[in-house]
Tab-separated table of C-alpha atoms and ligand atoms in Angstrom:
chain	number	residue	atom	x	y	z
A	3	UNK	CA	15.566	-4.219	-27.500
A	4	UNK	CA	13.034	-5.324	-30.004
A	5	UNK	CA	12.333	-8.617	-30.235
A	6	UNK	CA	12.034	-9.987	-33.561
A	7	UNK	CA	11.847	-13.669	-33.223
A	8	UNK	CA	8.638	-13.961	-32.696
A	9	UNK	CA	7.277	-13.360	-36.343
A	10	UNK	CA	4.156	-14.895	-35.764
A	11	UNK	CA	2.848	-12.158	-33.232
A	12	UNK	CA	-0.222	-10.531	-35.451
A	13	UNK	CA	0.388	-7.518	-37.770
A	14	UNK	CA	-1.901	-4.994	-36.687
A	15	UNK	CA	-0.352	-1.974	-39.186
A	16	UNK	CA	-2.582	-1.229	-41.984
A	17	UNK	CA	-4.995	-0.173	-40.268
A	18	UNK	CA	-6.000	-3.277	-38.258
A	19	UNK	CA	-7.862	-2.869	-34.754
A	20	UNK	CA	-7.178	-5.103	-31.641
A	21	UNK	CA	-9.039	-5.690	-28.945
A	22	UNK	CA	-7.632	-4.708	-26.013
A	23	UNK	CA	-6.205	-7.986	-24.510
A	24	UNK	CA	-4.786	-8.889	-28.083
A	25	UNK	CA	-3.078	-5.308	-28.062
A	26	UNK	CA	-1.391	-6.090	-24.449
A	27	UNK	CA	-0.239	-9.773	-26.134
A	28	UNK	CA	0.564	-7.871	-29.424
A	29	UNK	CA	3.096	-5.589	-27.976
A	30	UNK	CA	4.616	-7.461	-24.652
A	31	UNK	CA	5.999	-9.789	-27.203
A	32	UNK	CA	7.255	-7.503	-29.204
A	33	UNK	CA	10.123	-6.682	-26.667
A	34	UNK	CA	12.531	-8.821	-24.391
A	35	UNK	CA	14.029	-7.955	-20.950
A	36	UNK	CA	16.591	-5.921	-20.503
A	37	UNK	CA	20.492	-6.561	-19.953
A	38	UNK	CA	22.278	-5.427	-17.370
A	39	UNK	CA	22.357	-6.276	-13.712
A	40	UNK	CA	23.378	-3.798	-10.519
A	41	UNK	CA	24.181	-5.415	-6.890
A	42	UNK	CA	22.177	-3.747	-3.975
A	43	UNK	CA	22.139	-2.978	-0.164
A	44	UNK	CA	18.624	-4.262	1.167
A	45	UNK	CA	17.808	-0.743	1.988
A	46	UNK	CA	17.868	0.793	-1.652
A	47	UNK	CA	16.119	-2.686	-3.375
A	48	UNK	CA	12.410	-1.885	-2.838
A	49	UNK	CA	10.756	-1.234	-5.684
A	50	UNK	CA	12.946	-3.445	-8.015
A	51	UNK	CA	12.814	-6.264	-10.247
A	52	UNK	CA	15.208	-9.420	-8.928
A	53	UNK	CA	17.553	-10.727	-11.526
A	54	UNK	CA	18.904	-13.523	-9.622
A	55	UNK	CA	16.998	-16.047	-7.161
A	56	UNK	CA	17.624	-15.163	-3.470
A	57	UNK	CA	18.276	-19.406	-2.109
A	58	UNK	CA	18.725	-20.223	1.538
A	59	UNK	CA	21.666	-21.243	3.579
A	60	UNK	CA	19.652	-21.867	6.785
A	61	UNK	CA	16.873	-23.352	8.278
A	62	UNK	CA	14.522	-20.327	9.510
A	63	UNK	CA	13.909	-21.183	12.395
A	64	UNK	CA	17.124	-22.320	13.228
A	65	UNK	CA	16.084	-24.253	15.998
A	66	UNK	CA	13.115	-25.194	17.566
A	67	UNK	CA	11.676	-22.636	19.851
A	68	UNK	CA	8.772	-21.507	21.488
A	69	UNK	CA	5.665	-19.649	19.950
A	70	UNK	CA	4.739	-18.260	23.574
A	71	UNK	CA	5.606	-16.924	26.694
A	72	UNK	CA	5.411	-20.136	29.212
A	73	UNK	CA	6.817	-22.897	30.619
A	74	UNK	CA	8.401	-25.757	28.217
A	75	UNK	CA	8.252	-29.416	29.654
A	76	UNK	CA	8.373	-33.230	28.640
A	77	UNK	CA	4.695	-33.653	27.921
A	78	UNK	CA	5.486	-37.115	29.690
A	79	UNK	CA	6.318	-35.881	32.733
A	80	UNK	CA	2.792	-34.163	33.660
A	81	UNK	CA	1.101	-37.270	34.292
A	82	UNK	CA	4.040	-39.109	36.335
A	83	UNK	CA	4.394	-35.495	38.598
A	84	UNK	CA	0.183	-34.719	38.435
A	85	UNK	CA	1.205	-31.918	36.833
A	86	UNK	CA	3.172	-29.823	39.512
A	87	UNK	CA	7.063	-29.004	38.230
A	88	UNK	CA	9.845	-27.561	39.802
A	89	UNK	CA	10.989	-24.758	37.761
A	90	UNK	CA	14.747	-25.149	36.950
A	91	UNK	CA	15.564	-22.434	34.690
A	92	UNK	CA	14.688	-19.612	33.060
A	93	UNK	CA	15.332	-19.022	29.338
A	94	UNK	CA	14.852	-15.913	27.528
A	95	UNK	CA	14.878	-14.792	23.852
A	96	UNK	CA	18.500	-14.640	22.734
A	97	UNK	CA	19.774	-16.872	25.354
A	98	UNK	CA	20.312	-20.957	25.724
A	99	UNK	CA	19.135	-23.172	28.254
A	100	UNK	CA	20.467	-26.112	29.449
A	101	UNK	CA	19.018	-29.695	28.315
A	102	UNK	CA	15.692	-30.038	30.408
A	103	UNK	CA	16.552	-32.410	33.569
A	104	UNK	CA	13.393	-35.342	34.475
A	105	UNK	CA	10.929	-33.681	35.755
A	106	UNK	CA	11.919	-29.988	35.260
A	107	UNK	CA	10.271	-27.500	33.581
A	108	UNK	CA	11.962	-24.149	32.346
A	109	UNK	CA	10.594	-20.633	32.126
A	110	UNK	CA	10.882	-19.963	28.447
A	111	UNK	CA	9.969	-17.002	26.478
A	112	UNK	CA	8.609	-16.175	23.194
A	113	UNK	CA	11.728	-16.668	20.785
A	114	UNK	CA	13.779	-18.399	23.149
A	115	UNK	CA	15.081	-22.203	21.515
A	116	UNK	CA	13.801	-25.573	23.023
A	117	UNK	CA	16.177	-26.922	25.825
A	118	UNK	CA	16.898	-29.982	24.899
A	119	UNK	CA	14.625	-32.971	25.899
A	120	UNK	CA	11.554	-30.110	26.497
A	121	UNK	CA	8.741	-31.057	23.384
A	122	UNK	CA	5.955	-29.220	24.442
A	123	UNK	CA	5.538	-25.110	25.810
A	124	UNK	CA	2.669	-24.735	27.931
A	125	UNK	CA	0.955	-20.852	27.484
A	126	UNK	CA	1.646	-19.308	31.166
A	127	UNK	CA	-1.766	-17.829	31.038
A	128	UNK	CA	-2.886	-21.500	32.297
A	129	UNK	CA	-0.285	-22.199	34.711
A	130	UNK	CA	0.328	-21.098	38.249
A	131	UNK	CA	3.421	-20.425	39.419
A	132	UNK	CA	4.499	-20.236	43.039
A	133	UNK	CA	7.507	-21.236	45.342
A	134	UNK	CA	9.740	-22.336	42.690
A	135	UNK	CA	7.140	-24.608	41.198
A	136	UNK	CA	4.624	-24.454	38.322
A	137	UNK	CA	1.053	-26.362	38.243
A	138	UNK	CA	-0.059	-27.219	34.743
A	139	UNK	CA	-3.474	-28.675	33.505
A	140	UNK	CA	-2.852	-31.743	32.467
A	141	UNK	CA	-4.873	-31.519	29.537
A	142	UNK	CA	-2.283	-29.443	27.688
A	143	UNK	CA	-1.746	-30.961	24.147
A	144	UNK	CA	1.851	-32.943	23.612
A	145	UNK	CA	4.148	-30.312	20.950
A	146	UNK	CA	1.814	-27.280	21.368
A	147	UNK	CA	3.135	-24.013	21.028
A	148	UNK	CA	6.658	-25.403	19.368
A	149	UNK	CA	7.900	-23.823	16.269
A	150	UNK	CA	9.681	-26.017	14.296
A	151	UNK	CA	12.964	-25.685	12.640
A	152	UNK	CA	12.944	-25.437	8.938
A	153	UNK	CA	8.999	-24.408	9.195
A	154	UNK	CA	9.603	-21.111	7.303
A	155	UNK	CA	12.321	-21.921	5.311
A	156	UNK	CA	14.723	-24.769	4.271
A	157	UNK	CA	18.582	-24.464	3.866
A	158	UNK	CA	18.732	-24.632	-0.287
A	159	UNK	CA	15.522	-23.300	-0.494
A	160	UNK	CA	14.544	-20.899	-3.676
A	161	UNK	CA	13.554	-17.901	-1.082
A	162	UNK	CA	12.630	-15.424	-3.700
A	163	UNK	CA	12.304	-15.949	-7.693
A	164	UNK	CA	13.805	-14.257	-10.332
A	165	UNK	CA	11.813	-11.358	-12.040
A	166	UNK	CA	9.732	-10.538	-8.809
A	167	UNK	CA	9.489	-6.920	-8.194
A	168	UNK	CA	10.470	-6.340	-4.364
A	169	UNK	CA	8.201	-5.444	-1.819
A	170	UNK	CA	8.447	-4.912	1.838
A	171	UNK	CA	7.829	-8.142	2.835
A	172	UNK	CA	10.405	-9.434	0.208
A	173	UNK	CA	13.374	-7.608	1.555
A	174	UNK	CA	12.402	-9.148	5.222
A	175	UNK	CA	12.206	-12.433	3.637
A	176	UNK	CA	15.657	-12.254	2.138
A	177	UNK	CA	17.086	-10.507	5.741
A	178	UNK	CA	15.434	-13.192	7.441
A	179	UNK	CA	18.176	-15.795	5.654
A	180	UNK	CA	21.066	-13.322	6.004
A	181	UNK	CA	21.138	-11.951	2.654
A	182	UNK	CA	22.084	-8.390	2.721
A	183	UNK	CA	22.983	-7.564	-1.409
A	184	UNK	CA	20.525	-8.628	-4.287
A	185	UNK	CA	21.455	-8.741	-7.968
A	186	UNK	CA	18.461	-6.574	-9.761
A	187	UNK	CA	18.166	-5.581	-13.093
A	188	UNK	CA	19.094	-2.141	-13.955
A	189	UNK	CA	16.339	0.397	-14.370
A	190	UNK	CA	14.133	0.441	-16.995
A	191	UNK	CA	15.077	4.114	-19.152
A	192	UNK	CA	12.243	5.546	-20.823
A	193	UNK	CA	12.293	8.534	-22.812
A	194	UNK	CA	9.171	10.687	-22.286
A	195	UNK	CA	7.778	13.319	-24.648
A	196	UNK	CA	4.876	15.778	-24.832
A	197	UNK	CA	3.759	16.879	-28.380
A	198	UNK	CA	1.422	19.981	-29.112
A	199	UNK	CA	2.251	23.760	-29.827
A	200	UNK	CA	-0.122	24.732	-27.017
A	201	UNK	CA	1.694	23.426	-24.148
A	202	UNK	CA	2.957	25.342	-21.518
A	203	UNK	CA	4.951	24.097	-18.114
A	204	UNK	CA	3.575	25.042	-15.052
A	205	UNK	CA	5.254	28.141	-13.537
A	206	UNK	CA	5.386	30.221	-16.690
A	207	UNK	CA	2.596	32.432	-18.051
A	208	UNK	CA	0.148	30.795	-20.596
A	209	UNK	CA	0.239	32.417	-23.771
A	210	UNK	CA	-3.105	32.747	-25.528
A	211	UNK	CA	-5.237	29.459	-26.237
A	212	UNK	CA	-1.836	27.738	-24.649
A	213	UNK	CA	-2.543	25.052	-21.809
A	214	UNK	CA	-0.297	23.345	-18.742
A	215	UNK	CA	1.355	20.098	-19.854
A	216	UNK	CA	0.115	18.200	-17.385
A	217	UNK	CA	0.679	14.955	-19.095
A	218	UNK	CA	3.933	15.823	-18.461
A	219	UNK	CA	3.553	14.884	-14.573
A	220	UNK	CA	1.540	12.418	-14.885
A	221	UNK	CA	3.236	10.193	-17.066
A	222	UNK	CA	6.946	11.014	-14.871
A	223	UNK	CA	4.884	10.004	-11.567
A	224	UNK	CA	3.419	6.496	-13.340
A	225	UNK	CA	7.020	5.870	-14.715
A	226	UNK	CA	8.816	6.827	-11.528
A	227	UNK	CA	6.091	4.551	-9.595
A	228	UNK	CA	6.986	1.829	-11.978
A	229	UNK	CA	10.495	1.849	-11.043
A	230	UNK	CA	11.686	3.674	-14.677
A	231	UNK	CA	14.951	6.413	-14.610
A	232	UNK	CA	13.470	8.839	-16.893
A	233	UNK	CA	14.785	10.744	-19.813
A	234	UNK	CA	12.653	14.303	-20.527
A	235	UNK	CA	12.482	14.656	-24.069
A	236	UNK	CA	10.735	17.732	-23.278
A	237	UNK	CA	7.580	19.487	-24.970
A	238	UNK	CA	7.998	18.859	-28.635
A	239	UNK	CA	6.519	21.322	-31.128
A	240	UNK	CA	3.881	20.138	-33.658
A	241	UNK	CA	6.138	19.463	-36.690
A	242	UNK	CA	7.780	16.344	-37.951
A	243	UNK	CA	11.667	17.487	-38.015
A	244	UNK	CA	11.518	18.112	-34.185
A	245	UNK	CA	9.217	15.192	-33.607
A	246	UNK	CA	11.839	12.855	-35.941
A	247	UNK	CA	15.061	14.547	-33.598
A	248	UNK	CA	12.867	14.066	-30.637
A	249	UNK	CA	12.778	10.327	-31.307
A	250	UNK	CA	16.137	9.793	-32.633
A	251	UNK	CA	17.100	11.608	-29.228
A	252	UNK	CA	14.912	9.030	-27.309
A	253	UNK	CA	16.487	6.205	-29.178
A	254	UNK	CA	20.001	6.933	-28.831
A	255	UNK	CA	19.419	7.366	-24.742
A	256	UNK	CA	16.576	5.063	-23.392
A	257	UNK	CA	15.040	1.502	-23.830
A	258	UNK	CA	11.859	2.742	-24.048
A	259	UNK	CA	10.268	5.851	-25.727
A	260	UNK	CA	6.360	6.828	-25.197
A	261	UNK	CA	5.233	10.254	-26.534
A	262	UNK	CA	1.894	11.865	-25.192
A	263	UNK	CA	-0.228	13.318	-28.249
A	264	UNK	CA	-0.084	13.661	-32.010
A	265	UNK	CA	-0.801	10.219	-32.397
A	266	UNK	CA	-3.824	10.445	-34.812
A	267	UNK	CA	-4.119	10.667	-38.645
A	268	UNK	CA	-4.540	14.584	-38.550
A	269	UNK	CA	-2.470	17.247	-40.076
A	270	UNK	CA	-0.984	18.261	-36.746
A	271	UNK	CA	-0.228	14.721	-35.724
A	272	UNK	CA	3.764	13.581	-36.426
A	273	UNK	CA	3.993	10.862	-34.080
A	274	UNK	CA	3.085	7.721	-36.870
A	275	UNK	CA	5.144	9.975	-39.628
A	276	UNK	CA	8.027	10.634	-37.409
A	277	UNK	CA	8.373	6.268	-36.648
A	278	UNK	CA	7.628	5.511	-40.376
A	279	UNK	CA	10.268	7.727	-41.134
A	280	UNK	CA	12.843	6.524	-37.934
A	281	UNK	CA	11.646	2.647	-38.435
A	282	UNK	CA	8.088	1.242	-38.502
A	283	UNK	CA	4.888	1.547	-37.343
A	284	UNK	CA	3.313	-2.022	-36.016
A	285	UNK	CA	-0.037	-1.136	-34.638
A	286	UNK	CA	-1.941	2.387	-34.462
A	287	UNK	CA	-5.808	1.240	-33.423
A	288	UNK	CA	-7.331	-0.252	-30.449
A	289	UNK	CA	-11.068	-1.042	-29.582
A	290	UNK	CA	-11.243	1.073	-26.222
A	291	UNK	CA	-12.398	3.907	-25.009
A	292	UNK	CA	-11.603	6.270	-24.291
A	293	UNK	CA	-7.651	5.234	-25.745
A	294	UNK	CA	-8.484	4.233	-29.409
A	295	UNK	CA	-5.737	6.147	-31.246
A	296	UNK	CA	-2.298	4.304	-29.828
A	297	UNK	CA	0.762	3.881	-32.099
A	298	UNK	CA	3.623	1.052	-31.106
A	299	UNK	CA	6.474	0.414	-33.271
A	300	UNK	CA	9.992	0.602	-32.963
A	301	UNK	CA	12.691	3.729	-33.854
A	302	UNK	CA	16.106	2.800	-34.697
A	303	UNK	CA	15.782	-0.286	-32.349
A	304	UNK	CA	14.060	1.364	-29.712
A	305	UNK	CA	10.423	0.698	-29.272
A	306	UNK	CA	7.852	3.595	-28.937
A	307	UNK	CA	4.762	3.840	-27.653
A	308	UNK	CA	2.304	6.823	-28.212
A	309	UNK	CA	-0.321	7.499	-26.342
A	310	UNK	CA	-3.063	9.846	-26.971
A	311	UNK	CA	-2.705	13.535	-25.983
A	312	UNK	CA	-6.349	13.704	-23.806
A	313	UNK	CA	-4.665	13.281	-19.875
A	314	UNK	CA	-7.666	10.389	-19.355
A	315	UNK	CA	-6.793	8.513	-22.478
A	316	UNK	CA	-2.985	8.918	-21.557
A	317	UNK	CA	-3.622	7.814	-18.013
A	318	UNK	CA	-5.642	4.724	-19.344
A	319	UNK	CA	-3.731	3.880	-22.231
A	320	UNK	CA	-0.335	4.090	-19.826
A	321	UNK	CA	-1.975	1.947	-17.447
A	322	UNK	CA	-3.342	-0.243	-19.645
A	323	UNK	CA	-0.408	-0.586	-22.187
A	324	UNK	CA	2.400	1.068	-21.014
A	325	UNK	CA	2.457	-0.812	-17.417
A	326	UNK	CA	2.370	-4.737	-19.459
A	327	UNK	CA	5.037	-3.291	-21.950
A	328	UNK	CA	7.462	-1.764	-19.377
A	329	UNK	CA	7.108	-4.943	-16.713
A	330	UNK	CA	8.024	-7.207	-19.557
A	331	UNK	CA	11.272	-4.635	-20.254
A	332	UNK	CA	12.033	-5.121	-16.614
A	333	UNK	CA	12.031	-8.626	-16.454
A	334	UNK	CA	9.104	-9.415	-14.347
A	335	UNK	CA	8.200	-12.896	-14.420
A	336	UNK	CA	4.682	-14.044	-14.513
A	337	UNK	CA	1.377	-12.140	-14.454
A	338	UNK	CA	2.255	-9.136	-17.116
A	339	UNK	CA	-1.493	-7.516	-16.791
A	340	UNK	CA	-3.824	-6.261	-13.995
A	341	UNK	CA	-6.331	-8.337	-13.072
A	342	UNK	CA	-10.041	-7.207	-12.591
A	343	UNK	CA	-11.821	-7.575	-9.176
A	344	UNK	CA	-15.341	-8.228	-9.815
A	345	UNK	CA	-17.496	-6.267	-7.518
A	346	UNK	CA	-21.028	-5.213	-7.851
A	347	UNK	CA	-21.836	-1.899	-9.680
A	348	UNK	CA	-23.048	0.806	-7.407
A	349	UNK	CA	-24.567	2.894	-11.017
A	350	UNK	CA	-26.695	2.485	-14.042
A	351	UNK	CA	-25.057	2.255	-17.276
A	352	UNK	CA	-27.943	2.150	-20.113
A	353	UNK	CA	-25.522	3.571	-22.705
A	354	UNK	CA	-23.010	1.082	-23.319
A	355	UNK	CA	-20.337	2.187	-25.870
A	356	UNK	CA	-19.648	-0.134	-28.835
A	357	UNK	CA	-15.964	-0.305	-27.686
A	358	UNK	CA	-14.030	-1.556	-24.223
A	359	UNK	CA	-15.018	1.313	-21.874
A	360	UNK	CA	-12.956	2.438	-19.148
A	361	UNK	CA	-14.085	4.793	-16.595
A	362	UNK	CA	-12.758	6.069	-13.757
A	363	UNK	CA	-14.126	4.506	-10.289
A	364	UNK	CA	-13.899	4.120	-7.106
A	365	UNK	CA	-15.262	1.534	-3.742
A	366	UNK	CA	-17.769	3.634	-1.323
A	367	UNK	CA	-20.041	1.651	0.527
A	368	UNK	CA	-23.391	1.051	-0.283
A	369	UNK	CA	-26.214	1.303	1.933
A	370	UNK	CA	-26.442	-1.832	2.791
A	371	UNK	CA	-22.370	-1.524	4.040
A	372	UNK	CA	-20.837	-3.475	1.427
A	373	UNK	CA	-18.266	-2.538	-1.112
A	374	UNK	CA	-19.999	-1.200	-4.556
A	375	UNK	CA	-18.151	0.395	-7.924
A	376	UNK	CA	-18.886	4.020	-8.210
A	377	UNK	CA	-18.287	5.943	-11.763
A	378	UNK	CA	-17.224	9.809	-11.798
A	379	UNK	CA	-20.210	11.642	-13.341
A	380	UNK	CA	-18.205	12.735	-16.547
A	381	UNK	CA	-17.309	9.983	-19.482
A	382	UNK	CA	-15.204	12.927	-20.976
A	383	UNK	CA	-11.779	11.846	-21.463
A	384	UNK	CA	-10.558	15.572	-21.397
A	385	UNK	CA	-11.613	15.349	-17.488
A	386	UNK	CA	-8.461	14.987	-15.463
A	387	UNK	CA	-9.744	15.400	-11.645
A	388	UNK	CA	-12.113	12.390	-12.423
A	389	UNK	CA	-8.739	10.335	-12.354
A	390	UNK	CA	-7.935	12.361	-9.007
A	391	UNK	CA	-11.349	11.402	-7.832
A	392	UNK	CA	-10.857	7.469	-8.851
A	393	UNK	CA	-9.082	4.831	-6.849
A	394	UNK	CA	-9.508	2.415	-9.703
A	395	UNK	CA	-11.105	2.043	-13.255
A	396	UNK	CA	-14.060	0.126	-14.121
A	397	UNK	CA	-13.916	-1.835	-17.315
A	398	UNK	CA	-17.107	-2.034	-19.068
A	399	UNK	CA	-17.825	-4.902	-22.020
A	400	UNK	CA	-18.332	-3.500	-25.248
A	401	UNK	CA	-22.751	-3.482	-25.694
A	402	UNK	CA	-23.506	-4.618	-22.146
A	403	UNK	CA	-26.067	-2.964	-20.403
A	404	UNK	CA	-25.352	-2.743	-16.589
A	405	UNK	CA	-27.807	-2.123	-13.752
A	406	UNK	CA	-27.246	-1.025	-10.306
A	407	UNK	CA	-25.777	-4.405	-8.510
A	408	UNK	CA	-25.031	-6.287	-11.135
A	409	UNK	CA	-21.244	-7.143	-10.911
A	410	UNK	CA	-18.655	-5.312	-13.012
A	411	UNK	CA	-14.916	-5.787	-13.362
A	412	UNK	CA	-13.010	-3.080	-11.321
A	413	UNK	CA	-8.795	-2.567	-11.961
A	414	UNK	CA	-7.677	-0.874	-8.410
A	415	UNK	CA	-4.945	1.440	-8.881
A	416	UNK	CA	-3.616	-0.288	-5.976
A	417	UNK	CA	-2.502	-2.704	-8.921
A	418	UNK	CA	-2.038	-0.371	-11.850
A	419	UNK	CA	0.214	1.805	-9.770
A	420	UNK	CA	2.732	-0.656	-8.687
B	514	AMP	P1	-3.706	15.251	-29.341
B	514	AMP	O1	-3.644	13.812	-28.905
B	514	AMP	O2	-2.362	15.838	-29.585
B	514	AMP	O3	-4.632	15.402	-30.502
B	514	AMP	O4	-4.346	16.033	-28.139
B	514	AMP	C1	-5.643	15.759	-27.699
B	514	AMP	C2	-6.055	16.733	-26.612
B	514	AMP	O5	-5.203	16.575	-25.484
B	514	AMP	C3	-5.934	18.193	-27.008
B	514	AMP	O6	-7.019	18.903	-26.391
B	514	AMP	C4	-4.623	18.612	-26.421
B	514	AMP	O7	-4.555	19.974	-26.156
B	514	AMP	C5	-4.574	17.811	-25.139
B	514	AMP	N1	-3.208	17.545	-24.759
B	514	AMP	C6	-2.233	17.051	-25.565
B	514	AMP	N2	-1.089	16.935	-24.893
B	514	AMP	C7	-1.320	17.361	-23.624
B	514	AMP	C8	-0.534	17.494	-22.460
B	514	AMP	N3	0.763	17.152	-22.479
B	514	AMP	N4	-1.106	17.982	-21.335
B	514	AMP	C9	-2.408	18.323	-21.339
B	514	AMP	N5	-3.213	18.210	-22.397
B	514	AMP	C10	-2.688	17.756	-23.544
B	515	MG	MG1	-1.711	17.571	-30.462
């Protein structure tokens, strides 16, 4: 799954640091999408990444017909009748009139198709209807309230693109022009491990100075949310045999592997040993924070990204890294990365760290009623409900200095979580 052609991507092993947007460059071309297509129902595509264009066979409309409930004329014929029409037929939604005699005009509801010779529907709202007859202002505009054939969509059109992740509104477009089966790429498999003696699974007892794995969760829910099958690799003990048989395991059974902790340069840490020993290690620094230990590189094929153990840093470094990484695995065409809303900052932030800073925020409303950035109260990236509390993070420049209104960039989850 690596790809290898592009040689000229920087080489950030030995110790080199990237900034953050040369880290998401760095490692989304490092891989390639993945092979492998599946055929779907409508009802079980949401969610999933389009490997062939959906293209048109019909006009949508079909036909022309009318935007309102009314009556549908010849424009011409107000003036010649002074605006008073017998009303010859009626024509509902789902039904078909016949072709619109001289000086007629037809009942015609919202839906319902254009009898032929009619150019023009005329809102009922204005009109008054009695005796068989309708009286229209004859100021109503010639072709209002007409949609046209074609005005959605063309036969031969391109209706959706290849590599767009389906939404709602994409499965209604494709319905819309009779399509009822897409060809998507499989799903994404990623291999998911947690390293660290002291972890414990919720619903056993915790053994002393042992905590919940609550990376565990966390990571499954942002990998299920990003459309990945996962593989559980499982807790994996603080040694580098069962990291190394961890990752082999990993490798043989997913695209993808990313590992939660041991990723520094201490004695407890296996993750960078384990790939060295399994492949090789292509970048281990970046300038954020919190996030700055993160390993990439790829094991017997496979690449691996690890991600540091602190549930903040994993949540932002997934996010941040993992998100770009895995949509380029998918096949998503076009924008890889989130991009930042710029919205006014509703705090003070006189300490500015030396690195990328990412805290957790969310929108309130300020006093004045507009939107404003609000930071959680605690920078520590060991503080998991602050990414409970946050509907977004707040990405601060590396030295700046930001005062109460000035605007700062804000990355809604509504983006990072999709
Ligand atoms: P590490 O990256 O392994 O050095 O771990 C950094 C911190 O994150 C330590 O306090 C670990 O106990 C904690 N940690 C590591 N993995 C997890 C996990 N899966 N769930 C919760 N906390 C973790
Ligand atoms: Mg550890």
């Amino acid at each position: 799954m690596m790809d290898r052609s592009n040689d000229c991507a920087p080489v950030a092993a030995g110790g080199k640091t990237l900034t953050r947007d040369e880290a998401v460059a760095f490692l989304t071309a490092r891989v390639s999408p993945i092979d492998g297509t599946e055929t779907l129902g409508l009802e079980a595509a949401l969610g999933r990444v389009l490997a062939e264009p959906v293209m048109s066979t019909l006009d949508v409309p079909g036909w022309d017909n009318s935007a309102m409930d009314g009556y549908a004329i010849r424009h011409a014929d107000l003036a010649a009748h002074e605006g008073r029409l017998p009303v010859a037929q009626r024509i509902p939604a789902g039904a078909v009139g016949e072709p619109l005699a001289p000086g007629t005009a037809a009942r015609i509801f919202t839906g319902a198709p254009m009898p032929e010779g009619a150019d023009t529907v005329v809102v009922q709202e204005v009109c008054e209807a009695s005796d068989g007859q309708v009286r229209i202002p004859l100021d109503v505009k010639a072709g209002a309230n007409v949609r046209r054939t074609g005005e959605d969509i063309r036969t031969g059109a391109e209706v959706i693109a290849a590599g767009t992740r389906l939404t709602p509104a994409h499965l209604g477009l494709a319905a819309s022009v009779g399509v009822a089966r897409l060809v998507v790429r499989r799903r994404l498999r990623v291999a998911m491990l947690s390293s660290g003696d002291e972890l414990a699974l919720p619903g056993e007892p915790l053994g002393p100075s042992q905590i919940y794995n609550s990376n565990r969760f966390m990571l499954m829910g942002l990998l299920q949310t990003w459309g990945c099958e996962v593989v559980d690799l499982g807790i994996v003990a603080d040694d580098l045999e069962s990291t190394v048989a961890a990752m082999a395991r990993g490798a043989r059974e997913a695209d993808l592997i990313i590992a939660s902790g041991g990723v520094s340069v201490g004695e407890e840490d296996h993750i960078k040993p384990a790939v060295e020993r399994l492949g090789r290690l292509e970048l281990h620094q970046v300038k954020i924070r919190p996030g700055k230990p993160l390993a990439f590189g790829e094991v017997q094929g496979t690449p691996l990204l690890g991600c540091p153990g602190n549930p903040v840093s994993l949540f932002v470094t997934a996010a941040l890294f993992a998100r770009p990484l895995i949509r380029r695995m998918q096949g998503v065409a076009g924008e890889l990365d989130v991009r930042p809303l710029r919205i006014r900052a509703g705090f003070d932030w006189l300490r500015p760290d030396k690195r990328l800073e990412f805290q957790r925020a969310r929108l309130e409303r300020g006093a004045d009623g507009e939107l404003e950035v609000a930071v959680y109260p605690s920078r520590s990236s060991a503080v998991l409900s602050s990414v409970a509390w946050a509907d977004g993070l707040v990405q601060l420049q590396p030295g700046r200095v930001v005062e109460r209104g000035d605007p700062v960039e804000f990355l809604p989850f509504g983006e990072l979580l999709h």
